[in-house]
Short mmCIF file of C-alpha atoms in Angstrom, two decimals:
data_model
loop_
_atom_site.label_atom_id
_atom_site.label_comp_id
_atom_site.label_asym_id
_atom_site.label_seq_id
_atom_site.Cartn_x
_atom_site.Cartn_y
_atom_site.Cartn_z
CA ILE A 1 138.99 -43.77 12.89
CA MET A 2 140.73 -44.19 9.55
CA SER A 3 144.16 -44.72 11.13
CA ALA A 4 142.74 -47.33 13.51
CA SER A 5 141.10 -49.28 10.71
CA LEU A 6 144.26 -49.13 8.61
CA SER A 7 146.31 -50.64 11.42
CA LEU A 8 144.23 -53.81 11.17
CA GLU A 9 145.00 -54.28 7.48
CA GLY A 10 148.74 -55.01 7.64
CA THR A 11 151.64 -52.98 6.31
CA GLN A 12 150.52 -50.12 4.08
CA THR A 13 152.42 -48.99 1.00
CA VAL A 14 152.30 -45.24 0.48
CA ALA A 15 153.61 -43.08 -2.37
CA TYR A 16 154.27 -39.42 -1.67
CA LEU A 17 155.70 -36.38 -3.41
CA GLY A 18 159.37 -36.53 -2.48
CA PRO A 19 162.18 -36.45 -1.75
CA PRO A 20 162.16 -37.53 1.92
CA ALA A 21 161.42 -34.75 4.44
CA THR A 22 158.97 -32.84 2.24
CA PHE A 23 155.81 -31.63 3.93
CA THR A 24 153.93 -34.26 1.90
CA HIS A 25 156.17 -36.88 3.53
CA LEU A 26 155.31 -35.41 6.94
CA ALA A 27 151.60 -35.53 6.11
CA ALA A 28 151.90 -39.17 5.05
CA MET A 29 153.66 -40.04 8.30
CA ARG A 30 151.00 -38.17 10.27
CA LYS A 31 148.29 -40.35 8.69
CA PHE A 32 149.97 -43.76 8.40
CA GLY A 33 152.54 -43.74 11.22
CA GLY A 34 155.90 -45.42 11.44
CA SER A 35 154.90 -48.91 10.30
CA ALA A 36 154.03 -48.04 6.68
CA ASP A 37 156.34 -48.54 3.71
CA TYR A 38 156.90 -45.12 2.12
CA VAL A 39 158.06 -44.54 -1.44
CA SER A 40 159.24 -41.13 -2.60
CA VAL A 41 158.34 -40.13 -6.19
CA ASN A 42 159.26 -37.10 -8.27
CA SER A 43 155.91 -35.52 -9.13
CA ILE A 44 152.23 -35.39 -8.21
CA LYS A 45 151.46 -37.28 -11.43
CA ASP A 46 153.86 -40.04 -10.36
CA VAL A 47 151.90 -40.42 -7.10
CA PHE A 48 148.70 -40.92 -9.11
CA ASP A 49 150.46 -43.39 -11.45
CA GLU A 50 151.88 -45.52 -8.63
CA VAL A 51 148.44 -46.00 -7.07
CA GLU A 52 146.59 -46.42 -10.38
CA ARG A 53 148.96 -49.22 -11.43
CA GLY A 54 148.60 -50.97 -8.09
CA ARG A 55 152.25 -50.64 -7.09
CA MET A 56 151.23 -48.58 -4.05
CA ARG A 57 148.01 -48.92 -2.08
CA PHE A 58 147.81 -45.26 -1.12
CA GLY A 59 149.15 -41.95 -2.36
CA VAL A 60 149.47 -38.58 -0.63
CA VAL A 61 149.28 -35.30 -2.59
CA PRO A 62 148.86 -31.63 -1.63
CA ILE A 63 145.55 -30.01 -2.56
CA GLU A 64 145.58 -26.52 -1.00
CA ASN A 65 147.47 -24.14 1.26
CA SER A 66 145.82 -21.60 3.52
CA THR A 67 147.91 -18.73 2.13
CA GLU A 68 148.87 -19.81 -1.41
CA GLY A 69 145.56 -21.38 -2.42
CA VAL A 70 144.71 -24.51 -4.39
CA VAL A 71 147.22 -26.86 -6.08
CA ASN A 72 145.78 -26.74 -9.59
CA HIS A 73 147.83 -29.67 -10.92
CA THR A 74 146.26 -32.01 -8.36
CA LEU A 75 142.75 -30.90 -9.36
CA ASP A 76 143.53 -31.39 -13.06
CA LEU A 77 144.79 -34.95 -12.55
CA PHE A 78 141.52 -36.01 -10.90
CA VAL A 79 139.58 -35.37 -14.12
CA ASP A 80 140.90 -38.45 -15.94
CA SER A 81 142.02 -40.55 -12.99
CA PRO A 82 139.97 -43.51 -11.68
CA LEU A 83 141.33 -42.97 -8.17
CA LEU A 84 139.19 -41.97 -5.22
CA ILE A 85 139.86 -39.71 -2.27
CA TYR A 86 140.25 -41.97 0.78
CA GLY A 87 140.98 -39.33 3.39
CA GLU A 88 142.59 -35.99 4.13
CA VAL A 89 145.32 -34.59 6.37
CA MET A 90 145.61 -31.01 7.61
CA LEU A 91 149.22 -30.16 8.43
CA GLU A 92 150.51 -27.01 10.10
CA VAL A 93 153.43 -25.84 7.98
CA SER A 94 156.36 -24.44 9.95
CA HIS A 95 159.28 -23.18 7.89
CA HIS A 96 162.83 -23.17 9.25
CA PHE A 97 165.99 -21.65 7.82
CA LEU A 98 168.61 -24.37 7.38
CA SER A 99 172.27 -24.29 6.39
CA LYS A 100 175.71 -25.78 6.99
CA ALA A 101 176.73 -22.25 7.93
CA GLN A 102 176.75 -21.01 11.51
CA LYS A 103 175.51 -17.47 10.81
CA LEU A 104 173.05 -15.79 8.45
CA GLU A 105 175.82 -13.43 7.29
CA GLU A 106 177.53 -16.34 5.51
CA ILE A 107 174.54 -17.01 3.22
CA LYS A 108 174.72 -16.02 -0.45
CA THR A 109 171.88 -18.07 -1.97
CA VAL A 110 168.55 -19.24 -0.54
CA TYR A 111 166.85 -22.31 -2.02
CA SER A 112 163.27 -23.46 -1.57
CA HIS A 113 159.96 -24.29 -3.19
CA PRO A 114 158.24 -21.19 -4.68
CA HIS A 115 155.40 -21.42 -2.15
CA ALA A 116 157.82 -21.55 0.78
CA LEU A 117 159.73 -18.54 -0.53
CA ALA A 118 156.45 -16.65 -0.89
CA GLN A 119 155.29 -17.62 2.59
CA CYS A 120 158.51 -16.27 4.13
CA ARG A 121 158.87 -13.19 1.93
CA ASN A 122 158.77 -10.60 4.73
CA TRP A 123 161.31 -12.46 6.85
CA LEU A 124 163.66 -12.85 3.88
CA GLU A 125 163.43 -9.18 2.92
CA THR A 126 164.17 -8.14 6.50
CA ASN A 127 166.95 -10.59 7.33
CA LEU A 128 168.53 -11.46 3.97
CA PRO A 129 167.82 -8.48 1.69
CA SER A 130 170.80 -8.92 -0.65
CA VAL A 131 171.03 -12.69 -1.24
CA ASN A 132 170.04 -14.59 -4.37
CA PHE A 133 166.91 -16.75 -4.42
CA ALA A 134 166.62 -20.02 -6.33
CA GLU A 135 163.46 -22.10 -6.73
CA GLU A 136 163.50 -25.87 -6.21
CA PRO A 137 160.74 -28.45 -6.84
CA SER A 138 160.46 -29.16 -3.10
CA THR A 139 161.69 -27.87 0.24
CA ALA A 140 163.57 -31.13 0.81
CA ARG A 141 165.39 -30.77 -2.52
CA ALA A 142 166.38 -27.28 -1.37
CA ALA A 143 167.86 -28.76 1.80
CA GLU A 144 169.86 -31.22 -0.31
CA ARG A 145 171.42 -28.29 -2.16
CA CYS A 146 172.92 -27.04 1.10
CA VAL A 147 174.75 -30.22 2.10
CA ASP A 148 177.99 -29.41 0.27
CA ASP A 149 177.68 -25.61 0.09
CA PRO A 150 178.16 -23.64 3.33
CA THR A 151 177.09 -20.41 1.59
CA ALA A 152 173.67 -21.88 0.77
CA GLY A 153 170.54 -21.72 2.88
CA ALA A 154 167.21 -23.52 2.56
CA ILE A 155 163.69 -22.98 3.79
CA ALA A 156 162.50 -26.43 4.81
CA SER A 157 161.21 -28.60 7.65
CA GLU A 158 162.83 -29.65 10.91
CA LEU A 159 162.88 -33.22 9.56
CA ALA A 160 164.92 -32.01 6.57
CA ALA A 161 167.49 -30.52 8.96
CA GLN A 162 167.80 -33.87 10.73
CA LEU A 163 167.93 -35.90 7.52
CA TYR A 164 170.53 -33.77 5.73
CA GLY A 165 172.63 -32.78 8.73
CA LEU A 166 171.92 -29.04 8.57
CA ASN A 167 171.85 -26.37 11.25
CA ILE A 168 168.57 -24.65 12.07
CA LEU A 169 169.64 -21.00 12.05
CA ARG A 170 166.11 -19.66 12.56
CA SER A 171 162.83 -21.40 13.43
CA ARG A 172 159.28 -20.65 12.29
CA ILE A 173 160.12 -17.90 9.81
CA GLU A 174 156.77 -18.01 7.98
CA ASP A 175 155.05 -14.62 7.72
CA ASN A 176 151.66 -16.06 8.69
CA ILE A 177 151.72 -18.31 11.74
CA ASN A 178 148.35 -19.77 10.70
CA ASN A 179 149.90 -21.59 7.76
CA PHE A 180 148.24 -24.92 6.97
CA THR A 181 148.36 -27.26 3.98
CA ARG A 182 145.66 -29.80 3.23
CA PHE A 183 146.67 -33.14 1.72
CA LEU A 184 144.52 -35.86 0.15
CA ILE A 185 144.91 -39.62 0.51
CA LEU A 186 144.40 -41.43 -2.82
CA SER A 187 143.29 -45.04 -3.23
CA GLN A 188 141.64 -47.37 -5.72
CA LYS A 189 138.79 -47.94 -3.29
CA GLY A 190 136.62 -45.63 -1.24
CA ALA A 191 136.53 -45.21 2.53
CA GLU A 192 133.83 -46.50 4.84
CA PRO A 193 131.31 -43.96 6.24
CA THR A 194 132.27 -42.48 9.60
CA GLY A 195 129.31 -40.23 10.40
CA ARG A 196 131.42 -37.08 9.95
CA ASP A 197 132.24 -37.23 6.28
CA LYS A 198 132.68 -34.92 3.35
CA THR A 199 132.24 -35.63 -0.36
CA SER A 200 134.26 -34.15 -3.22
CA ILE A 201 132.94 -33.88 -6.77
CA ILE A 202 133.91 -32.43 -10.14
CA VAL A 203 131.14 -30.92 -12.28
CA SER A 204 131.08 -29.43 -15.77
CA ALA A 205 128.41 -26.77 -16.29
CA LYS A 206 126.43 -26.16 -19.45
CA ASP A 207 127.37 -22.99 -21.36
CA ARG A 208 124.36 -20.81 -20.59
CA VAL A 209 123.27 -18.03 -18.25
CA GLY A 210 122.52 -19.30 -14.75
CA ALA A 211 124.19 -22.67 -15.27
CA LEU A 212 126.35 -22.47 -12.14
CA TYR A 213 123.39 -21.37 -10.02
CA ASP A 214 121.45 -24.38 -11.27
CA LEU A 215 124.31 -26.65 -10.16
CA ILE A 216 124.56 -25.36 -6.61
CA ARG A 217 120.86 -24.76 -5.93
CA PRO A 218 120.07 -28.45 -5.15
CA PHE A 219 122.60 -28.40 -2.30
CA SER A 220 120.89 -25.41 -0.72
CA SER A 221 117.41 -26.85 -1.17
CA HIS A 222 118.44 -30.13 0.48
CA GLY A 223 120.31 -28.44 3.34
CA ILE A 224 123.79 -29.49 2.20
CA SER A 225 126.70 -27.21 3.13
CA MET A 226 129.24 -26.54 0.40
CA THR A 227 132.61 -25.97 2.06
CA LYS A 228 134.64 -25.32 -1.10
CA ILE A 229 134.25 -24.51 -4.79
CA GLU A 230 137.06 -23.99 -7.31
CA SER A 231 136.87 -23.48 -11.07
CA ARG A 232 139.35 -24.86 -13.62
CA PRO A 233 139.45 -24.61 -17.44
CA THR A 234 138.56 -27.94 -19.05
CA ARG A 235 141.44 -27.60 -21.58
CA ARG A 236 139.14 -29.26 -24.09
CA LYS A 237 137.04 -26.31 -25.16
CA VAL A 238 137.73 -22.58 -24.87
CA TRP A 239 135.88 -20.92 -21.96
CA GLU A 240 134.49 -24.23 -20.70
CA TYR A 241 135.05 -24.80 -16.99
CA LEU A 242 135.03 -27.59 -14.43
CA PHE A 243 134.01 -26.93 -10.85
CA TYR A 244 135.58 -28.79 -7.93
CA MET A 245 133.30 -28.87 -4.86
CA ASP A 246 133.58 -30.14 -1.30
CA LEU A 247 130.26 -30.96 0.35
CA GLU A 248 129.34 -31.96 3.88
CA GLY A 249 128.06 -35.53 4.21
CA HIS A 250 128.56 -38.95 2.61
CA GLN A 251 127.38 -39.65 -0.93
CA ASP A 252 125.18 -42.45 0.42
CA ASP A 253 123.38 -40.10 2.83
CA ASP A 254 119.79 -39.65 1.69
CA ARG A 255 119.84 -35.85 1.39
CA LEU A 256 123.16 -35.68 -0.42
CA LYS A 257 122.20 -38.56 -2.70
CA LYS A 258 119.08 -36.67 -3.81
CA ALA A 259 121.01 -33.43 -4.31
CA LEU A 260 123.68 -35.18 -6.40
CA ALA A 261 121.01 -36.80 -8.57
CA GLU A 262 119.52 -33.37 -9.31
CA VAL A 263 122.93 -31.92 -10.14
CA ARG A 264 123.73 -34.83 -12.44
CA SER A 265 120.55 -34.14 -14.43
CA ARG A 266 121.54 -30.48 -14.94
CA CYS A 267 125.23 -30.72 -15.85
CA LEU A 268 127.36 -31.94 -18.75
CA MET A 269 129.42 -34.21 -16.52
CA MET A 270 129.64 -35.04 -12.82
CA LYS A 271 132.27 -37.20 -11.17
CA VAL A 272 132.24 -38.14 -7.49
CA LEU A 273 135.85 -38.19 -6.31
CA GLY A 274 135.02 -39.86 -3.02
CA SER A 275 133.40 -39.60 0.40
CA TYR A 276 135.81 -39.65 3.33
CA SER A 277 136.28 -38.66 6.94
CA SER A 278 136.47 -34.91 7.38
CA HIS A 279 139.47 -33.54 9.23
CA GLN A 280 138.41 -32.34 12.66
#
């Protein structure tokens, strides 16, 4: 539904965590297709900045991985950002071993993002037990490192192999085949209701016994399913926490609207990050 409505609005400008051929780039292409104008930026904060300043209409950032957990930096940036969540993309992450070399025996150093290295740990220990490992800010940057070094290998995407002219020595080397990453679409405006929405909020609880229970009880009493909750330090006061929650429904739905009003009356701060179509 979202992709169809976007196609009626002309060329879209989309910032993503680069360089080209990162999994964030793949997620952006999955959502916006081949007709969008994509701009690669160097950090998650840069994605937020590009959209906040109006230079890009949309931004794409990672929020969580099924094996490595939540991307805390993304959660932290939402606290002070005026941006809204416009949509989400769920991408199956398949890691490939890339190199200019022809054989694994030629590899001396393996480059990749820390999460990718962790997700392929068993394969690496079995097949490349004596090589050096070097962390890079992205899987695509790791692929770049291999272009002029035939003793280097990278864990990256198939698109990275095509873009940087590398051989795929092994395919799908991730330890867990059910490896998915969830990405969020950022925008200055919210999405239209679709009838199958979710709502994301950030809440700060009062410092007292039972405070968290008081925050989540209204959702139960109004029949609202909470699909996710994460805690983060506020960084403003010691032992004070923010809670990130995903809830079923649109913020304008009657039941969720009533539940949110009750939560707002019980917390120090509540911020609705957006209501958007839930990935099916």
